[in-house]
Short mmCIF file of C-alpha atoms in Angstrom, two decimals:
data_model
loop_
_atom_site.label_atom_id
_atom_site.label_comp_id
_atom_site.label_asym_id
_atom_site.label_seq_id
_atom_site.Cartn_x
_atom_site.Cartn_y
_atom_site.Cartn_z
CA MET A 1 4.77 -0.37 10.45
CA ASN A 2 6.48 -1.17 7.18
CA LEU A 3 3.38 -3.09 6.02
CA ILE A 4 1.15 -0.07 6.62
CA ILE A 5 3.49 2.21 4.65
CA TRP A 6 3.63 -0.41 1.87
CA LEU A 7 -0.18 -0.53 1.66
CA VAL A 8 -0.57 3.26 1.73
CA ILE A 9 2.10 3.82 -0.96
CA GLY A 10 0.64 0.97 -3.04
CA GLY A 11 -2.80 2.56 -2.76
CA LEU A 12 -1.49 5.96 -3.82
CA LEU A 13 0.37 4.49 -6.76
CA GLY A 14 -2.71 2.52 -7.84
CA TRP A 15 -4.82 5.67 -7.58
CA VAL A 16 -2.38 7.75 -9.63
CA ALA A 17 -2.15 4.97 -12.23
CA SER A 18 -5.96 4.80 -12.44
CA LEU A 19 -6.10 8.58 -12.93
CA ILE A 20 -3.54 8.36 -15.73
CA MET A 21 -5.40 5.47 -17.43
CA ARG A 22 -8.81 7.09 -16.76
CA THR A 23 -10.22 4.09 -14.86
CA ASP A 24 -10.57 5.84 -11.50
CA ALA A 25 -14.40 5.90 -11.59
CA GLN A 26 -14.50 2.08 -11.87
CA GLN A 27 -12.13 1.36 -8.99
CA GLY A 28 -12.47 1.65 -5.23
CA VAL A 29 -9.81 2.01 -2.56
CA LEU A 30 -9.17 -1.73 -2.25
CA LEU A 31 -8.69 -2.16 -5.97
CA ASN A 32 -6.31 0.83 -6.05
CA VAL A 33 -4.18 -0.85 -3.37
CA VAL A 34 -4.19 -4.15 -5.30
CA VAL A 35 -3.29 -2.40 -8.57
CA GLY A 36 -0.44 -0.51 -6.89
CA ILE A 37 1.08 -3.57 -5.25
CA VAL A 38 0.63 -5.97 -8.16
CA GLY A 39 1.86 -3.25 -10.51
CA ALA A 40 4.96 -2.87 -8.36
CA LEU A 41 5.50 -6.64 -8.65
CA LEU A 42 5.23 -6.41 -12.45
CA GLY A 43 7.60 -3.43 -12.44
CA GLY A 44 10.04 -5.42 -10.33
CA TRP A 45 10.00 -8.35 -12.72
CA PHE A 46 10.13 -6.51 -16.03
CA ILE A 47 11.31 -2.92 -15.59
CA SER A 48 13.60 -3.09 -12.58
CA PRO A 49 16.25 -5.34 -14.24
CA LEU A 50 16.37 -2.96 -17.23
CA VAL A 51 16.95 0.24 -15.24
CA GLY A 52 18.59 -1.24 -12.12
CA VAL A 53 16.17 0.39 -9.67
CA PRO A 54 14.27 -1.61 -7.03
CA THR A 55 10.52 -1.28 -6.44
CA ILE A 56 8.51 -0.49 -3.32
CA ASN A 57 7.99 -4.24 -2.87
CA GLN A 58 11.72 -4.64 -2.33
CA GLY A 59 11.76 -2.21 0.61
CA ALA A 60 13.07 0.79 -1.29
CA PHE A 61 11.14 4.04 -0.94
CA SER A 62 13.04 6.30 -3.32
CA LEU A 63 11.82 8.37 -6.26
CA GLY A 64 13.15 5.79 -8.75
CA ALA A 65 11.39 2.96 -6.89
CA LEU A 66 8.14 4.90 -6.91
CA LEU A 67 8.43 5.60 -10.66
CA VAL A 68 9.20 1.98 -11.51
CA SER A 69 6.24 0.82 -9.40
CA LEU A 70 3.96 3.45 -10.99
CA VAL A 71 4.95 2.35 -14.52
CA GLY A 72 4.26 -1.25 -13.52
CA ALA A 73 0.80 -0.26 -12.25
CA ILE A 74 0.08 1.62 -15.49
CA ILE A 75 1.13 -1.41 -17.52
CA LEU A 76 -1.11 -3.61 -15.37
CA LEU A 77 -4.13 -1.35 -15.99
CA ALA A 78 -3.38 -1.23 -19.72
CA ILE A 79 -3.34 -5.05 -19.82
CA VAL A 80 -6.61 -5.23 -17.89
CA ASN A 81 -8.22 -2.66 -20.22
CA LEU A 82 -6.91 -4.57 -23.25
CA VAL A 83 -8.51 -7.81 -22.03
CA ARG A 84 -11.78 -6.24 -20.89
CA ARG A 85 -12.43 -3.75 -23.69
CA GLY A 86 -10.15 -4.74 -26.52
CA THR A 87 -8.23 -1.45 -26.28
CA ALA A 88 -5.48 -0.30 -23.91
CA ARG A 89 -6.98 3.22 -23.97
#
């Protein structure tokens, strides 16, 4: 059950990040899930130690964990846009 919640929350975070970065038209549901989960991993490695809040990948489903994971997903999309287009947009 925890895996299903993790996938759903990851998909929602990836979708919100793609709306913020204006890449939603290029992504499908599967890519939104991947962006959300990988973004949460990036947030856990780089942002979580700075603010002391875990991510959704660490089993924490709090507002702080969602925000750290969302910021990680936004950073991931900015890096992908930078590599693909030459601008983070």
